[in-house]
Amino acid sequence: RSRTSPVPFGGHRFEFRAVGSTQNVSLVNTVLAAICAEAFKDFADQIEAGTKPQDVAAASLDAHWKVIFNGNGYDKAWPAEADARGMCRIDSGVEAINVLAEPKNLALFADLNIMDPLETLARRDVMLQHYSGIVQIEAACMVDMIVRQIIPAIHAVGIDTKALMDAVRAVKTKLHFIESQADDFTKAKGARELRLETMETCRAVCDSIEETCPASAWPIATYKHLLFLDCNQDAFGASTLSS
């Protein structure tokens, strides 16, 4: 059993650990069930055609042995090992969502009478739109907090605001780009870059400024308050932490 594997064997069962904390598991279960059903159908067809069950199992294991990995799934060497084994590897959630539209996946659901191609594509589109929409909300909230709270506060205590204003401008530029796109996949790819690159850069600039800004002038909760507020309250729930 390996707790670093997305699909570890737990002794009496396989577990699937790759679902995000906010993700609905219904489609995940649908996909896993469809994969299993297709594999069992293939086994059944071969056995019913006269092939011995042991031979069917052995041939399947020989063909797919590359997917079995008992090492550390978090090790940075594993992605390179997966590539060397010829496994399908997708590091981007957005790219993974879009793979639903590939012909083999459309055929999988259609052949098992789970979803017709239009229904599968609709789910792809909704997931891409949901991802883009969440990132747009997060980016707009980030810009609003920095422009209306952080920049005025640090300017009042004499801290240079240029670097932070430039970082915010980059976030707004990328946000406007996403809003201008009509294609869901293009928009989602832009949102991924915005969240993982542009917003991370802006956050790093903001964090570095927070380190030099007096706590009394910082307009939102500091990490000190966020981490220890529950441990430092008086009988009336008021914080006993000094600024």
PDB file of C-alpha atoms in Angstrom:
ATOM      1  CA  ARG A   1       0.000   0.000   0.000  1.00  0.00           C
ATOM      2  CA  SER A   2       1.337   3.424  -0.927  1.00  0.00           C
ATOM      3  CA  ARG A   3      -0.182   6.648   0.380  1.00  0.00           C
ATOM      4  CA  THR A   4       1.610   8.540  -2.401  1.00  0.00           C
ATOM      5  CA  SER A   5      -0.285   6.726  -5.151  1.00  0.00           C
ATOM      6  CA  PRO A   6      -3.431   8.217  -6.716  1.00  0.00           C
ATOM      7  CA  VAL A   7      -4.891   4.673  -6.911  1.00  0.00           C
ATOM      8  CA  PRO A   8      -3.378   2.624  -4.030  1.00  0.00           C
ATOM      9  CA  PHE A   9      -4.373  -0.939  -3.163  1.00  0.00           C
ATOM     10  CA  GLY A  10      -5.677  -1.040   0.403  1.00  0.00           C
ATOM     11  CA  GLY A  11      -5.603  -4.804   0.976  1.00  0.00           C
ATOM     12  CA  HIS A  12      -9.221  -5.547   0.070  1.00  0.00           C
ATOM     13  CA  ARG A  13      -9.890  -2.681  -2.298  1.00  0.00           C
ATOM     14  CA  PHE A  14      -8.395  -0.010  -4.510  1.00  0.00           C
ATOM     15  CA  GLU A  15      -8.758   3.585  -3.364  1.00  0.00           C
ATOM     16  CA  PHE A  16      -8.847   6.720  -5.482  1.00  0.00           C
ATOM     17  CA  ARG A  17      -7.161   9.704  -3.815  1.00  0.00           C
ATOM     18  CA  ALA A  18      -6.815  12.179  -6.650  1.00  0.00           C
ATOM     19  CA  VAL A  19     -10.087  14.081  -6.269  1.00  0.00           C
ATOM     20  CA  GLY A  20      -9.764  17.732  -5.236  1.00  0.00           C
ATOM     21  CA  SER A  21     -11.407  18.888  -2.014  1.00  0.00           C
ATOM     22  CA  THR A  22     -14.015  20.979  -3.857  1.00  0.00           C
ATOM     23  CA  GLN A  23     -14.592  18.508  -6.686  1.00  0.00           C
ATOM     24  CA  ASN A  24     -17.859  16.636  -7.135  1.00  0.00           C
ATOM     25  CA  VAL A  25     -17.066  12.919  -7.209  1.00  0.00           C
ATOM     26  CA  SER A  26     -20.022  11.920  -9.393  1.00  0.00           C
ATOM     27  CA  LEU A  27     -18.246  12.290 -12.737  1.00  0.00           C
ATOM     28  CA  VAL A  28     -15.070  10.779 -11.278  1.00  0.00           C
ATOM     29  CA  ASN A  29     -17.027   7.682 -10.248  1.00  0.00           C
ATOM     30  CA  THR A  30     -18.696   7.595 -13.656  1.00  0.00           C
ATOM     31  CA  VAL A  31     -15.335   7.608 -15.421  1.00  0.00           C
ATOM     32  CA  LEU A  32     -13.831   4.942 -13.134  1.00  0.00           C
ATOM     33  CA  ALA A  33     -16.897   2.719 -13.513  1.00  0.00           C
ATOM     34  CA  ALA A  34     -16.850   3.159 -17.305  1.00  0.00           C
ATOM     35  CA  ILE A  35     -13.163   2.214 -17.481  1.00  0.00           C
ATOM     36  CA  CYS A  36     -13.771  -0.919 -15.411  1.00  0.00           C
ATOM     37  CA  ALA A  37     -16.863  -1.847 -17.398  1.00  0.00           C
ATOM     38  CA  GLU A  38     -15.029  -1.545 -20.708  1.00  0.00           C
ATOM     39  CA  ALA A  39     -12.145  -3.679 -19.420  1.00  0.00           C
ATOM     40  CA  PHE A  40     -14.477  -6.403 -18.071  1.00  0.00           C
ATOM     41  CA  LYS A  41     -16.425  -6.379 -21.341  1.00  0.00           C
ATOM     42  CA  ASP A  42     -13.180  -6.935 -23.240  1.00  0.00           C
ATOM     43  CA  PHE A  43     -12.254  -9.809 -20.890  1.00  0.00           C
ATOM     44  CA  ALA A  44     -15.698 -11.363 -21.242  1.00  0.00           C
ATOM     45  CA  ASP A  45     -15.624 -11.130 -25.039  1.00  0.00           C
ATOM     46  CA  GLN A  46     -12.269 -12.918 -25.188  1.00  0.00           C
ATOM     47  CA  ILE A  47     -13.311 -15.641 -22.741  1.00  0.00           C
ATOM     48  CA  GLU A  48     -16.618 -16.212 -24.519  1.00  0.00           C
ATOM     49  CA  ALA A  49     -14.667 -16.527 -27.761  1.00  0.00           C
ATOM     50  CA  GLY A  50     -12.706 -19.447 -26.270  1.00  0.00           C
ATOM     51  CA  THR A  51      -9.602 -17.919 -24.690  1.00  0.00           C
ATOM     52  CA  LYS A  52      -8.717 -19.290 -21.267  1.00  0.00           C
ATOM     53  CA  PRO A  53      -9.337 -16.813 -18.416  1.00  0.00           C
ATOM     54  CA  GLN A  54      -5.757 -17.223 -17.176  1.00  0.00           C
ATOM     55  CA  ASP A  55      -4.427 -16.355 -20.622  1.00  0.00           C
ATOM     56  CA  VAL A  56      -6.670 -13.287 -20.816  1.00  0.00           C
ATOM     57  CA  ALA A  57      -5.448 -12.066 -17.427  1.00  0.00           C
ATOM     58  CA  ALA A  58      -1.789 -12.770 -18.249  1.00  0.00           C
ATOM     59  CA  ALA A  59      -1.987 -10.961 -21.588  1.00  0.00           C
ATOM     60  CA  SER A  60      -3.615  -7.926 -19.970  1.00  0.00           C
ATOM     61  CA  LEU A  61      -0.967  -7.802 -17.261  1.00  0.00           C
ATOM     62  CA  ASP A  62       1.831  -8.068 -19.813  1.00  0.00           C
ATOM     63  CA  ALA A  63       0.317  -5.271 -21.888  1.00  0.00           C
ATOM     64  CA  HIS A  64      -0.254  -2.896 -18.978  1.00  0.00           C
ATOM     65  CA  TRP A  65       2.476  -3.735 -16.492  1.00  0.00           C
ATOM     66  CA  LYS A  66       3.911  -0.252 -17.010  1.00  0.00           C
ATOM     67  CA  VAL A  67       1.090   1.352 -14.980  1.00  0.00           C
ATOM     68  CA  ILE A  68       2.044  -0.532 -11.798  1.00  0.00           C
ATOM     69  CA  PHE A  69       4.335   1.617  -9.649  1.00  0.00           C
ATOM     70  CA  ASN A  70       5.125   0.910  -6.018  1.00  0.00           C
ATOM     71  CA  GLY A  71       7.506   3.768  -5.397  1.00  0.00           C
ATOM     72  CA  ASN A  72       6.997   7.328  -4.171  1.00  0.00           C
ATOM     73  CA  GLY A  73       4.437   9.053  -6.376  1.00  0.00           C
ATOM     74  CA  TYR A  74       5.547  12.451  -5.052  1.00  0.00           C
ATOM     75  CA  ASP A  75       9.171  11.942  -6.058  1.00  0.00           C
ATOM     76  CA  LYS A  76      10.235  14.395  -8.766  1.00  0.00           C
ATOM     77  CA  ALA A  77      11.828  11.487 -10.628  1.00  0.00           C
ATOM     78  CA  TRP A  78       8.455   9.745 -11.101  1.00  0.00           C
ATOM     79  CA  PRO A  79       7.129  11.960 -13.946  1.00  0.00           C
ATOM     80  CA  ALA A  80      10.294  11.251 -15.935  1.00  0.00           C
ATOM     81  CA  GLU A  81       9.901   7.544 -15.168  1.00  0.00           C
ATOM     82  CA  ALA A  82       6.278   7.675 -16.343  1.00  0.00           C
ATOM     83  CA  ASP A  83       7.391   9.268 -19.612  1.00  0.00           C
ATOM     84  CA  ALA A  84      10.062   6.605 -20.049  1.00  0.00           C
ATOM     85  CA  ARG A  85       7.409   3.912 -19.593  1.00  0.00           C
ATOM     86  CA  GLY A  86       5.278   5.498 -22.311  1.00  0.00           C
ATOM     87  CA  MET A  87       2.403   6.387 -20.004  1.00  0.00           C
ATOM     88  CA  CYS A  88      -0.099   9.149 -20.666  1.00  0.00           C
ATOM     89  CA  ARG A  89       0.857  12.093 -18.477  1.00  0.00           C
ATOM     90  CA  ILE A  90      -1.109  15.334 -18.152  1.00  0.00           C
ATOM     91  CA  ASP A  91       0.160  17.846 -15.590  1.00  0.00           C
ATOM     92  CA  SER A  92      -2.575  20.420 -16.159  1.00  0.00           C
ATOM     93  CA  GLY A  93      -6.117  20.045 -14.872  1.00  0.00           C
ATOM     94  CA  VAL A  94      -7.366  22.198 -17.735  1.00  0.00           C
ATOM     95  CA  GLU A  95      -5.684  19.955 -20.293  1.00  0.00           C
ATOM     96  CA  ALA A  96      -7.111  16.902 -18.511  1.00  0.00           C
ATOM     97  CA  ILE A  97     -10.644  18.298 -18.707  1.00  0.00           C
ATOM     98  CA  ASN A  98     -10.262  18.931 -22.428  1.00  0.00           C
ATOM     99  CA  VAL A  99      -9.228  15.298 -23.030  1.00  0.00           C
ATOM    100  CA  LEU A 100     -12.888  14.362 -22.527  1.00  0.00           C
ATOM    101  CA  ALA A 101     -13.408  15.596 -26.076  1.00  0.00           C
ATOM    102  CA  GLU A 102     -10.993  13.081 -27.609  1.00  0.00           C
ATOM    103  CA  PRO A 103     -12.721  10.565 -29.938  1.00  0.00           C
ATOM    104  CA  LYS A 104     -11.724   7.512 -27.860  1.00  0.00           C
ATOM    105  CA  ASN A 105     -13.299   9.019 -24.750  1.00  0.00           C
ATOM    106  CA  LEU A 106     -16.457  10.076 -26.541  1.00  0.00           C
ATOM    107  CA  ALA A 107     -16.722   6.525 -27.866  1.00  0.00           C
ATOM    108  CA  LEU A 108     -16.157   5.017 -24.401  1.00  0.00           C
ATOM    109  CA  PHE A 109     -19.231   6.658 -22.897  1.00  0.00           C
ATOM    110  CA  ALA A 110     -21.341   6.268 -26.017  1.00  0.00           C
ATOM    111  CA  ASP A 111     -20.599   2.543 -26.493  1.00  0.00           C
ATOM    112  CA  LEU A 112     -21.568   1.845 -22.869  1.00  0.00           C
ATOM    113  CA  ASN A 113     -24.768   3.919 -23.202  1.00  0.00           C
ATOM    114  CA  ILE A 114     -23.639   6.287 -20.441  1.00  0.00           C
ATOM    115  CA  MET A 115     -23.554   9.577 -22.355  1.00  0.00           C
ATOM    116  CA  ASP A 116     -23.807  10.419 -26.013  1.00  0.00           C
ATOM    117  CA  PRO A 117     -21.007  12.602 -27.479  1.00  0.00           C
ATOM    118  CA  LEU A 118     -22.972  15.834 -27.064  1.00  0.00           C
ATOM    119  CA  GLU A 119     -23.587  15.102 -23.389  1.00  0.00           C
ATOM    120  CA  THR A 120     -19.893  14.386 -22.809  1.00  0.00           C
ATOM    121  CA  LEU A 121     -18.861  17.566 -24.611  1.00  0.00           C
ATOM    122  CA  ALA A 122     -21.370  19.552 -22.565  1.00  0.00           C
ATOM    123  CA  ARG A 123     -19.752  18.337 -19.357  1.00  0.00           C
ATOM    124  CA  ARG A 124     -16.337  19.264 -20.723  1.00  0.00           C
ATOM    125  CA  ASP A 125     -17.572  22.759 -21.521  1.00  0.00           C
ATOM    126  CA  VAL A 126     -19.201  23.252 -18.109  1.00  0.00           C
ATOM    127  CA  MET A 127     -16.044  22.204 -16.243  1.00  0.00           C
ATOM    128  CA  LEU A 128     -13.867  24.542 -18.302  1.00  0.00           C
ATOM    129  CA  GLN A 129     -16.309  27.404 -17.752  1.00  0.00           C
ATOM    130  CA  HIS A 130     -16.468  26.682 -14.031  1.00  0.00           C
ATOM    131  CA  TYR A 131     -12.683  26.740 -13.715  1.00  0.00           C
ATOM    132  CA  SER A 132     -12.365  30.000 -15.650  1.00  0.00           C
ATOM    133  CA  GLY A 133     -15.181  31.609 -13.690  1.00  0.00           C
ATOM    134  CA  ILE A 134     -13.666  30.751 -10.302  1.00  0.00           C
ATOM    135  CA  VAL A 135     -10.273  32.126 -11.323  1.00  0.00           C
ATOM    136  CA  GLN A 136     -11.850  35.317 -12.647  1.00  0.00           C
ATOM    137  CA  ILE A 137     -13.614  35.842  -9.310  1.00  0.00           C
ATOM    138  CA  GLU A 138     -10.398  35.206  -7.379  1.00  0.00           C
ATOM    139  CA  ALA A 139      -8.366  37.554  -9.589  1.00  0.00           C
ATOM    140  CA  ALA A 140     -10.945  40.345  -9.372  1.00  0.00           C
ATOM    141  CA  CYS A 141     -11.054  39.956  -5.588  1.00  0.00           C
ATOM    142  CA  MET A 142      -7.255  40.101  -5.417  1.00  0.00           C
ATOM    143  CA  VAL A 143      -7.148  43.291  -7.478  1.00  0.00           C
ATOM    144  CA  ASP A 144      -9.885  44.893  -5.379  1.00  0.00           C
ATOM    145  CA  MET A 145      -8.160  44.098  -2.076  1.00  0.00           C
ATOM    146  CA  ILE A 146      -4.795  45.374  -3.220  1.00  0.00           C
ATOM    147  CA  VAL A 147      -6.015  48.518  -4.955  1.00  0.00           C
ATOM    148  CA  ARG A 148      -8.543  49.579  -2.320  1.00  0.00           C
ATOM    149  CA  GLN A 149      -6.769  48.425   0.840  1.00  0.00           C
ATOM    150  CA  ILE A 150      -3.109  47.449   0.516  1.00  0.00           C
ATOM    151  CA  ILE A 151      -1.800  50.199  -1.773  1.00  0.00           C
ATOM    152  CA  PRO A 152      -3.409  53.112   0.167  1.00  0.00           C
ATOM    153  CA  ALA A 153      -2.156  51.641   3.463  1.00  0.00           C
ATOM    154  CA  ILE A 154       1.465  51.181   2.423  1.00  0.00           C
ATOM    155  CA  HIS A 155       1.511  54.529   0.624  1.00  0.00           C
ATOM    156  CA  ALA A 156       0.426  56.205   3.882  1.00  0.00           C
ATOM    157  CA  VAL A 157       3.501  54.863   5.693  1.00  0.00           C
ATOM    158  CA  GLY A 158       5.929  55.763   2.919  1.00  0.00           C
ATOM    159  CA  ILE A 159       6.444  52.364   1.275  1.00  0.00           C
ATOM    160  CA  ASP A 160       7.042  52.449  -2.493  1.00  0.00           C
ATOM    161  CA  THR A 161       3.973  51.146  -4.324  1.00  0.00           C
ATOM    162  CA  LYS A 162       5.392  50.866  -7.861  1.00  0.00           C
ATOM    163  CA  ALA A 163       6.258  47.153  -7.788  1.00  0.00           C
ATOM    164  CA  LEU A 164       2.861  46.235  -6.401  1.00  0.00           C
ATOM    165  CA  MET A 165       1.023  48.471  -8.858  1.00  0.00           C
ATOM    166  CA  ASP A 166       2.930  46.856 -11.734  1.00  0.00           C
ATOM    167  CA  ALA A 167       2.024  43.386 -10.441  1.00  0.00           C
ATOM    168  CA  VAL A 168      -1.646  44.342 -10.146  1.00  0.00           C
ATOM    169  CA  ARG A 169      -1.573  45.770 -13.648  1.00  0.00           C
ATOM    170  CA  ALA A 170      -0.282  42.414 -14.949  1.00  0.00           C
ATOM    171  CA  VAL A 171      -3.139  40.592 -13.205  1.00  0.00           C
ATOM    172  CA  LYS A 172      -5.706  42.967 -14.695  1.00  0.00           C
ATOM    173  CA  THR A 173      -4.204  42.605 -18.169  1.00  0.00           C
ATOM    174  CA  LYS A 174      -4.404  38.814 -18.011  1.00  0.00           C
ATOM    175  CA  LEU A 175      -7.901  39.003 -16.571  1.00  0.00           C
ATOM    176  CA  HIS A 176      -9.065  41.199 -19.433  1.00  0.00           C
ATOM    177  CA  PHE A 177      -7.514  38.755 -21.905  1.00  0.00           C
ATOM    178  CA  ILE A 178      -9.508  35.880 -20.420  1.00  0.00           C
ATOM    179  CA  GLU A 179     -12.735  37.875 -20.497  1.00  0.00           C
ATOM    180  CA  SER A 180     -12.191  38.643 -24.192  1.00  0.00           C
ATOM    181  CA  GLN A 181     -11.911  34.995 -25.253  1.00  0.00           C
ATOM    182  CA  ALA A 182     -14.892  33.133 -26.693  1.00  0.00           C
ATOM    183  CA  ASP A 183     -13.420  29.612 -26.749  1.00  0.00           C
ATOM    184  CA  ASP A 184     -13.815  27.823 -23.396  1.00  0.00           C
ATOM    185  CA  PHE A 185     -10.533  25.910 -23.653  1.00  0.00           C
ATOM    186  CA  THR A 186      -8.521  29.015 -24.569  1.00  0.00           C
ATOM    187  CA  LYS A 187     -10.140  30.903 -21.720  1.00  0.00           C
ATOM    188  CA  ALA A 188      -9.409  28.108 -19.226  1.00  0.00           C
ATOM    189  CA  LYS A 189      -5.768  27.863 -20.300  1.00  0.00           C
ATOM    190  CA  GLY A 190      -5.431  31.601 -19.790  1.00  0.00           C
ATOM    191  CA  ALA A 191      -7.075  31.289 -16.376  1.00  0.00           C
ATOM    192  CA  ARG A 192      -4.583  28.604 -15.379  1.00  0.00           C
ATOM    193  CA  GLU A 193      -1.677  30.871 -16.314  1.00  0.00           C
ATOM    194  CA  LEU A 194      -3.311  33.727 -14.432  1.00  0.00           C
ATOM    195  CA  ARG A 195      -3.782  31.684 -11.247  1.00  0.00           C
ATOM    196  CA  LEU A 196      -0.486  29.786 -11.206  1.00  0.00           C
ATOM    197  CA  GLU A 197       1.841  32.426 -12.644  1.00  0.00           C
ATOM    198  CA  THR A 198       0.562  36.008 -12.735  1.00  0.00           C
ATOM    199  CA  MET A 199      -1.339  35.940  -9.437  1.00  0.00           C
ATOM    200  CA  GLU A 200       1.487  34.056  -7.706  1.00  0.00           C
ATOM    201  CA  THR A 201       3.935  36.750  -8.797  1.00  0.00           C
ATOM    202  CA  CYS A 202       1.616  39.471  -7.502  1.00  0.00           C
ATOM    203  CA  ARG A 203       1.165  37.620  -4.219  1.00  0.00           C
ATOM    204  CA  ALA A 204       4.953  37.342  -3.782  1.00  0.00           C
ATOM    205  CA  VAL A 205       5.328  41.108  -4.202  1.00  0.00           C
ATOM    206  CA  CYS A 206       2.540  41.726  -1.699  1.00  0.00           C
ATOM    207  CA  ASP A 207       4.061  39.286   0.809  1.00  0.00           C
ATOM    208  CA  SER A 208       7.461  40.968   0.601  1.00  0.00           C
ATOM    209  CA  ILE A 209       5.848  44.345   1.335  1.00  0.00           C
ATOM    210  CA  GLU A 210       3.937  42.910   4.287  1.00  0.00           C
ATOM    211  CA  GLU A 211       7.263  41.900   5.840  1.00  0.00           C
ATOM    212  CA  THR A 212       8.340  45.557   6.005  1.00  0.00           C
ATOM    213  CA  CYS A 213       4.999  47.193   6.718  1.00  0.00           C
ATOM    214  CA  PRO A 214       4.154  47.993  10.368  1.00  0.00           C
ATOM    215  CA  ALA A 215       1.457  45.594  11.578  1.00  0.00           C
ATOM    216  CA  SER A 216      -0.612  48.513  12.832  1.00  0.00           C
ATOM    217  CA  ALA A 217      -0.766  49.909   9.299  1.00  0.00           C
ATOM    218  CA  TRP A 218      -1.544  46.619   7.536  1.00  0.00           C
ATOM    219  CA  PRO A 219      -5.279  46.816   6.676  1.00  0.00           C
ATOM    220  CA  ILE A 220      -6.123  43.115   6.741  1.00  0.00           C
ATOM    221  CA  ALA A 221      -5.395  40.256   9.125  1.00  0.00           C
ATOM    222  CA  THR A 222      -1.731  39.349   9.413  1.00  0.00           C
ATOM    223  CA  TYR A 223      -0.520  35.762   9.419  1.00  0.00           C
ATOM    224  CA  LYS A 224      -0.054  36.115  13.180  1.00  0.00           C
ATOM    225  CA  HIS A 225      -3.747  36.852  13.631  1.00  0.00           C
ATOM    226  CA  LEU A 226      -4.858  34.215  11.152  1.00  0.00           C
ATOM    227  CA  LEU A 227      -2.815  31.470  12.796  1.00  0.00           C
ATOM    228  CA  PHE A 228      -3.345  32.273  16.458  1.00  0.00           C
ATOM    229  CA  LEU A 229      -6.617  34.199  16.749  1.00  0.00           C
ATOM    230  CA  ASP A 230      -8.533  31.237  18.205  1.00  0.00           C
ATOM    231  CA  CYS A 231      -5.842  30.744  20.853  1.00  0.00           C
ATOM    232  CA  ASN A 232      -5.730  34.367  21.912  1.00  0.00           C
ATOM    233  CA  GLN A 233      -9.204  35.611  22.808  1.00  0.00           C
ATOM    234  CA  ASP A 234     -10.662  37.005  25.971  1.00  0.00           C
ATOM    235  CA  ALA A 235     -13.930  35.897  27.552  1.00  0.00           C
ATOM    236  CA  PHE A 236     -15.886  38.054  25.092  1.00  0.00           C
ATOM    237  CA  GLY A 237     -14.128  36.695  21.963  1.00  0.00           C
ATOM    238  CA  ALA A 238     -11.986  39.777  21.428  1.00  0.00           C
ATOM    239  CA  SER A 239      -8.395  39.197  20.298  1.00  0.00           C
ATOM    240  CA  THR A 240      -5.726  39.680  22.973  1.00  0.00           C
ATOM    241  CA  LEU A 241      -2.948  39.863  20.383  1.00  0.00           C
ATOM    242  CA  SER A 242      -1.163  43.145  20.198  1.00  0.00           C
ATOM    243  CA  SER A 243      -0.671  44.681  16.781  1.00  0.00           C
TER     244      SER A 243
END
